[in-house]
XYZ file of N, CA and C in Angstrom:
468
model
N 0.647 -1.126 -0.136
C 0.114 0.079 0.120
C 1.185 0.926 -0.338
N 0.815 1.750 -0.718
C 1.510 3.341 -1.057
C 0.783 4.137 -0.921
N 0.704 5.172 -1.901
C -0.339 6.572 -2.014
C -1.483 5.902 -2.130
N -2.814 6.590 -1.381
C -4.172 6.601 -2.314
C -5.093 7.859 -1.844
N -5.340 7.725 -3.298
C -5.843 9.333 -3.781
C -7.147 9.340 -4.113
N -7.941 10.420 -3.266
C -9.361 10.459 -4.093
C -9.697 11.888 -4.540
N -11.057 11.803 -4.654
C -11.326 13.353 -4.447
C -10.810 14.273 -5.953
N -10.718 15.143 -6.064
C -10.174 15.553 -7.233
C -8.605 16.108 -7.306
N -7.836 15.787 -8.226
C -6.461 16.168 -8.342
C -6.055 16.759 -9.580
N -5.461 17.662 -9.765
C -4.943 18.564 -10.971
C -3.341 19.028 -10.603
N -2.705 18.438 -11.700
C -1.151 19.075 -12.056
C -0.397 18.297 -10.580
N -0.146 17.983 -10.070
C -0.083 18.017 -8.855
C 0.590 16.303 -8.735
N 1.651 16.712 -7.308
C 2.884 15.448 -7.452
C 2.822 15.152 -5.941
N 2.450 13.559 -5.333
C 2.418 13.121 -4.287
C 3.289 12.359 -3.865
N 4.227 12.630 -2.902
C 5.475 11.929 -2.710
C 4.954 10.582 -2.014
N 5.941 9.311 -1.872
C 5.494 8.342 -1.462
C 4.651 8.490 0.433
N 3.965 7.306 0.266
C 3.327 7.171 1.710
C 2.131 8.282 1.931
N 1.635 9.061 1.033
C 0.680 9.967 1.388
C -0.570 9.547 0.921
N -1.538 10.022 1.664
C -2.856 9.757 1.844
C -3.997 10.852 0.997
N -4.637 10.777 0.644
C -5.785 12.024 -0.338
C -6.522 11.425 -0.925
N -7.627 10.348 0.551
C -8.574 9.934 -0.236
C -10.214 10.331 -0.221
N -10.334 11.270 0.511
C -11.663 11.785 0.512
C -12.013 12.634 -0.524
N -12.913 13.069 -0.777
C -13.667 14.392 -1.745
C -12.796 15.658 -0.892
N -11.932 16.335 -1.772
C -10.954 17.610 -1.839
C -10.624 17.647 -3.180
N -10.174 19.289 -3.012
C -9.163 19.519 -3.846
C -7.820 19.795 -3.567
N -6.989 19.265 -4.945
C -5.960 19.715 -4.864
C -5.103 20.214 -5.984
N -4.462 21.063 -6.366
C -4.419 21.810 -7.476
C -3.163 22.201 -8.079
N -2.336 21.965 -8.550
C -0.976 22.628 -8.874
C 0.008 22.872 -7.907
N 0.080 22.025 -7.036
C 0.498 21.434 -5.779
C 1.532 20.522 -5.788
N 2.489 20.717 -4.498
C 3.463 19.405 -4.619
C 3.206 19.046 -3.129
N 3.095 17.819 -2.437
C 2.938 17.198 -1.413
C 4.049 16.140 -1.153
N 4.357 16.189 0.277
C 5.603 15.582 0.421
C 4.987 14.149 0.565
N 6.264 13.055 1.382
C 6.179 12.305 1.906
C 5.469 11.898 3.566
N 4.615 10.634 3.585
C 3.337 10.871 4.902
C 2.942 11.505 5.296
N 2.269 12.222 4.539
C 1.625 13.502 4.143
C -0.370 12.666 4.650
N -1.055 13.412 5.185
C -2.499 12.929 5.215
C -3.276 14.011 5.038
N -4.612 14.585 3.804
C -5.234 15.080 3.419
C -6.460 14.804 3.857
N -6.936 15.605 5.001
C -8.153 15.283 5.520
C -9.504 15.628 4.440
N -10.406 15.103 4.640
C -11.495 15.564 3.534
C -12.076 16.759 3.712
N -12.542 17.009 2.938
C -13.081 18.216 2.071
C -11.766 19.493 2.379
N -10.734 18.811 2.372
C -9.639 20.023 2.305
C -9.385 20.919 0.671
N -8.941 21.785 0.875
C -8.888 22.258 -0.383
C -7.684 23.019 -0.664
N -7.027 22.718 -1.696
C -5.432 24.046 -1.955
C -6.201 24.900 -3.139
N -5.972 25.950 -3.122
C -6.364 27.173 -3.779
C -5.313 26.841 -4.512
N -5.618 26.801 -6.099
C -4.371 27.895 -7.160
C -4.676 28.749 -7.831
N -5.601 29.626 -7.640
C -5.981 30.705 -8.220
C -6.144 31.648 -7.359
N -5.854 33.101 -7.887
C -5.929 34.100 -6.675
C -7.747 34.473 -7.320
N -8.010 35.636 -6.175
C -9.630 35.891 -7.151
C -9.292 36.885 -7.892
N -8.197 37.734 -7.866
C -7.673 38.650 -8.967
C -7.116 38.193 -9.789
N -7.188 36.803 -10.239
C -6.348 35.758 -10.914
C -4.848 36.505 -11.860
N -4.442 37.317 -10.671
C -3.183 37.995 -10.615
C -2.033 37.111 -10.262
N -0.257 37.362 -10.525
C 0.566 36.464 -10.498
C 0.695 36.085 -8.781
N 1.072 34.675 -8.323
C 0.746 34.077 -7.147
C 2.722 34.520 -6.708
N 2.780 34.976 -5.446
C 3.593 35.016 -5.049
C 4.124 33.644 -3.840
N 5.340 33.161 -3.921
C 5.834 32.112 -3.033
C 6.866 32.538 -2.234
N 6.487 32.220 -0.962
C 7.756 32.775 -0.010
C 8.561 34.308 -0.676
N 7.126 34.950 -0.912
C 7.657 36.865 -0.868
C 8.326 37.045 -2.719
N 8.598 35.539 -3.569
C 8.982 35.688 -4.849
C 7.728 35.943 -6.003
N 7.840 36.408 -6.551
C 6.515 36.716 -7.741
C 7.205 35.797 -8.522
N 6.064 34.593 -8.890
C 6.558 33.386 -9.289
C 5.870 33.589 -10.782
N 5.312 34.101 -11.558
C 4.875 35.249 -12.709
C 3.757 34.128 -13.176
N 3.639 33.278 -12.335
C 2.242 32.342 -12.453
C 1.041 32.387 -11.930
N -0.400 32.197 -12.590
C -1.700 32.639 -12.116
C -1.986 31.336 -11.189
N -0.982 30.344 -11.400
C -1.816 29.237 -10.957
C -0.846 28.507 -10.427
N -0.776 28.254 -9.040
C 0.044 27.509 -8.341
C -0.431 27.341 -6.778
N -0.740 25.993 -6.711
C -1.196 25.450 -5.018
C -0.320 25.527 -3.819
N -0.076 24.632 -3.299
C 0.626 24.509 -1.980
C 1.842 24.119 -2.357
N 2.698 23.897 -1.565
C 3.822 23.337 -1.301
C 4.023 22.210 0.299
N 3.508 21.305 0.384
C 3.165 20.812 1.761
C 4.538 19.919 2.172
N 4.976 19.971 2.842
C 6.413 19.353 3.325
C 6.007 17.710 3.957
N 7.002 17.358 4.295
C 7.059 15.781 4.570
C 6.470 15.545 6.015
N 5.265 14.841 6.407
C 4.967 14.340 7.587
C 3.586 15.361 8.083
N 3.010 16.287 7.428
C 2.303 17.257 7.223
C 1.181 15.856 7.543
N 0.203 17.078 8.434
C -0.964 16.627 8.365
C -2.140 17.556 8.170
N -2.784 17.540 7.235
C -3.897 18.633 7.231
C -5.474 18.034 7.267
N -6.039 18.944 8.628
C -7.594 18.204 9.404
C -8.657 18.410 8.388
N -9.553 17.929 8.513
C -10.890 17.928 7.805
C -10.947 19.444 7.744
N -11.526 19.753 6.553
C -12.234 21.213 5.613
C -11.267 22.142 5.949
N -10.145 21.856 5.623
C -8.757 23.177 5.624
C -8.721 23.625 4.575
N -8.937 24.976 4.338
C -8.638 25.536 3.258
C -7.110 25.787 3.277
N -6.934 25.655 1.915
C -4.573 26.181 1.783
C -4.831 27.182 0.977
N -4.725 28.617 1.333
C -4.868 29.896 -0.006
C -3.658 29.753 -0.779
N -3.532 30.305 -2.324
C -2.592 29.895 -2.991
C -0.928 30.357 -3.068
N -0.492 29.335 -3.413
C 1.359 29.186 -3.096
C 1.672 29.439 -1.773
N 0.980 28.772 -1.041
C 1.184 28.566 0.747
C 2.548 27.532 0.668
N 3.320 27.533 1.834
C 3.816 26.839 2.357
C 3.864 26.187 3.168
N 3.603 24.526 3.456
C 3.252 24.038 4.532
C 4.479 23.371 4.989
N 5.493 23.998 6.323
C 6.522 23.194 7.107
C 6.656 21.769 7.058
N 7.922 20.896 7.191
C 7.594 19.654 7.423
C 7.163 19.210 8.496
N 6.496 18.486 9.073
C 6.094 17.792 10.559
C 4.407 18.507 11.160
N 4.204 19.813 10.095
C 3.437 20.454 10.496
C 2.006 19.562 10.767
N 1.248 20.432 11.538
C -0.083 19.733 11.647
C -1.218 20.657 11.648
N -2.486 21.386 10.929
C -2.646 22.331 10.248
C -4.228 22.030 10.257
N -5.057 22.899 10.447
C -6.854 23.208 10.171
C -7.235 24.480 10.061
N -7.919 24.751 9.564
C -8.838 25.671 9.313
C -8.685 26.197 7.844
N -8.340 27.740 7.904
C -7.878 28.468 7.313
C -6.827 28.765 7.084
N -5.887 28.519 6.410
C -4.303 28.943 6.605
C -3.914 29.953 5.363
N -3.728 30.992 5.166
C -3.347 32.125 4.715
C -1.871 32.458 4.938
N -1.474 31.920 5.670
C 0.429 32.395 5.397
C 1.468 31.198 5.686
N 2.089 31.169 5.344
C 3.465 29.923 5.316
C 3.328 29.674 6.706
N 3.093 28.019 6.686
C 3.513 27.765 7.989
C 5.043 27.497 7.880
N 5.758 27.693 9.202
C 6.969 27.364 9.539
C 6.904 25.661 9.664
N 8.072 25.068 9.842
C 8.266 23.530 10.202
C 7.672 22.969 11.465
N 7.162 21.785 11.815
C 7.060 21.491 13.338
C 6.102 22.386 13.970
N 5.215 22.917 13.389
C 4.012 23.600 14.148
C 2.686 22.565 13.929
N 1.775 23.270 15.306
C 0.757 22.604 15.159
C -0.350 24.261 14.953
N -1.024 24.080 14.014
C -1.561 25.436 13.837
C -3.606 25.449 13.775
N -4.355 26.032 14.307
C -5.375 26.262 13.458
C -5.547 27.767 13.330
N -6.250 28.201 11.864
C -6.332 29.365 11.488
C -4.980 30.119 11.563
N -3.856 29.559 11.362
C -2.504 30.509 11.199
C -2.020 30.854 12.774
N -3.149 30.399 13.834
C -2.466 30.302 15.009
C -1.889 29.497 15.511
N -0.403 29.460 15.738
C 0.396 28.403 15.613
C 1.223 28.406 16.861
N 1.808 26.883 17.129
C 2.609 26.315 18.552
C 3.337 25.444 18.140
N 4.808 26.022 18.624
C 5.730 24.698 18.627
C 5.460 22.946 18.568
N 5.557 22.374 17.682
C 5.181 20.616 18.066
C 6.134 20.121 18.712
N 6.488 19.378 19.432
C 7.411 19.261 20.144
C 7.709 17.698 19.134
N 9.353 17.170 18.992
C 9.347 16.205 18.013
C 8.830 14.894 18.556
N 8.812 14.639 20.276
C 7.953 13.518 20.481
C 6.748 13.089 20.220
N 5.964 14.592 19.852
C 4.378 13.890 19.636
C 4.965 13.676 17.663
N 5.518 14.514 17.266
C 6.083 14.502 15.396
C 6.149 12.630 15.270
N 6.580 12.370 16.252
C 7.489 10.649 15.926
C 5.866 10.007 16.233
N 5.434 10.846 17.410
C 3.984 9.660 17.683
C 3.039 9.578 16.667
N 3.269 10.552 15.980
C 2.244 11.116 14.905
C 2.531 10.462 13.730
N 3.586 10.238 13.350
C 4.382 9.221 12.386
C 4.005 7.811 12.774
N 4.330 6.963 13.790
C 4.184 6.062 13.943
C 2.859 5.621 14.068
N 1.544 5.964 14.332
C 0.352 5.999 14.370
C -0.012 5.995 12.847
N 0.648 6.711 12.286
C -0.030 6.820 10.630
C 0.711 5.859 9.642
N 1.699 5.379 10.572
C 2.205 3.848 9.768
C 1.270 2.464 10.454
N 1.190 2.746 11.356
C 0.086 1.530 12.240
C -0.920 1.527 11.555
N -2.023 2.834 11.487
C -2.641 2.915 10.373
C -2.853 2.099 9.022
N -1.733 2.301 8.429
C -1.521 2.102 7.127
C -0.858 0.995 7.394
N -1.164 -0.358 8.153
C -0.575 -1.552 8.325
C 0.730 -1.531 7.501
N 1.686 -0.396 8.060
C 3.215 -0.263 7.131
C 4.293 -0.255 8.613
N 5.386 -0.890 8.407
C 6.023 -1.122 9.503
C 6.860 0.087 10.219
N 6.916 0.488 11.082
C 7.617 1.883 11.568
C 8.991 1.685 10.855
N 9.671 2.534 10.235
C 10.592 2.777 9.901
C 11.534 3.397 10.956
N 12.864 2.930 11.390
C 13.894 3.890 12.373
C 14.649 4.819 11.369
N 14.798 4.368 10.562
C 15.415 5.829 9.602
C 14.705 6.519 9.220
N 13.188 6.168 8.877
C 11.944 7.493 8.950
C 12.513 8.180 10.079
N 12.342 7.276 11.114
C 12.477 8.664 12.408
C 13.568 9.348 12.517
N 15.205 8.669 12.277
C 15.920 9.516 12.513
C 15.776 10.799 11.098
N 15.404 10.316 10.351
C 15.362 11.757 9.408
C 14.336 13.021 10.226
N 13.270 12.407 10.723
C 12.623 13.159 11.260
C 13.442 14.028 12.414
N 14.525 13.099 13.278
C 14.974 14.066 13.840
C 15.873 15.029 13.600
N 16.312 14.761 12.892
C 17.430 15.347 11.868
C 16.854 16.766 11.039
N 15.864 16.347 10.182
C 15.344 18.043 9.857
C 14.329 18.634 11.025
N 14.070 17.990 12.245
C 14.031 18.716 13.284
C 14.734 19.834 14.099
N 15.969 18.889 14.176
C 17.167 19.220 14.396
C 17.734 20.675 13.940
N 17.652 20.353 12.733
C 17.769 21.279 11.481
C 17.329 22.660 11.438
N 15.991 22.387 11.569
C 14.988 23.383 11.717
C 15.343 24.313 12.788
N 15.422 23.836 13.898
C 16.012 24.819 15.376
C 16.786 25.224 15.541
N 18.329 24.924 14.450
C 18.840 25.654 13.906
C 18.854 26.823 13.559
N 18.126 26.740 11.806
C 17.852 27.685 11.389
C 16.897 28.764 11.721
N 16.432 28.048 12.984
C 15.163 29.187 13.259
C 15.992 29.912 14.084
N 17.199 29.552 15.040
C 17.949 30.923 15.594
C 18.630 31.344 14.686
N 19.211 30.956 13.468
C 19.812 31.811 13.289
C 19.990 33.295 12.671
């Protein structure tokens, strides 16, 4: 069992072990590995003004660009992500996402708190077990390394 995809997907890439099984929309986006996208969630890929979309403060020159969703992200049900938004690795989001989300955060409507590494690993373990896949210690080591690196980057 690898990826499971349902609902509407347009011009998007999903890395391994990610799920988007329910009715939702994923357009012009990238989804990392071990991501779960909840039912009814939507990635906007077009601004209401039909203008160019900015990504990380840079004008992309594109009028269609969805989300860049990092590894180990959990997107709650009925979450709406505005066009051109970045969702950092290991984050858990729900509600309306209007801003970029740094790695390892838990956010409700862009109100975010830091997510502890032990919680991120616990969520990964549960997700792997839910998918009837064995927990990979190398994946856990990678989560820890990315977490440590993101702490270093945040303090620089």
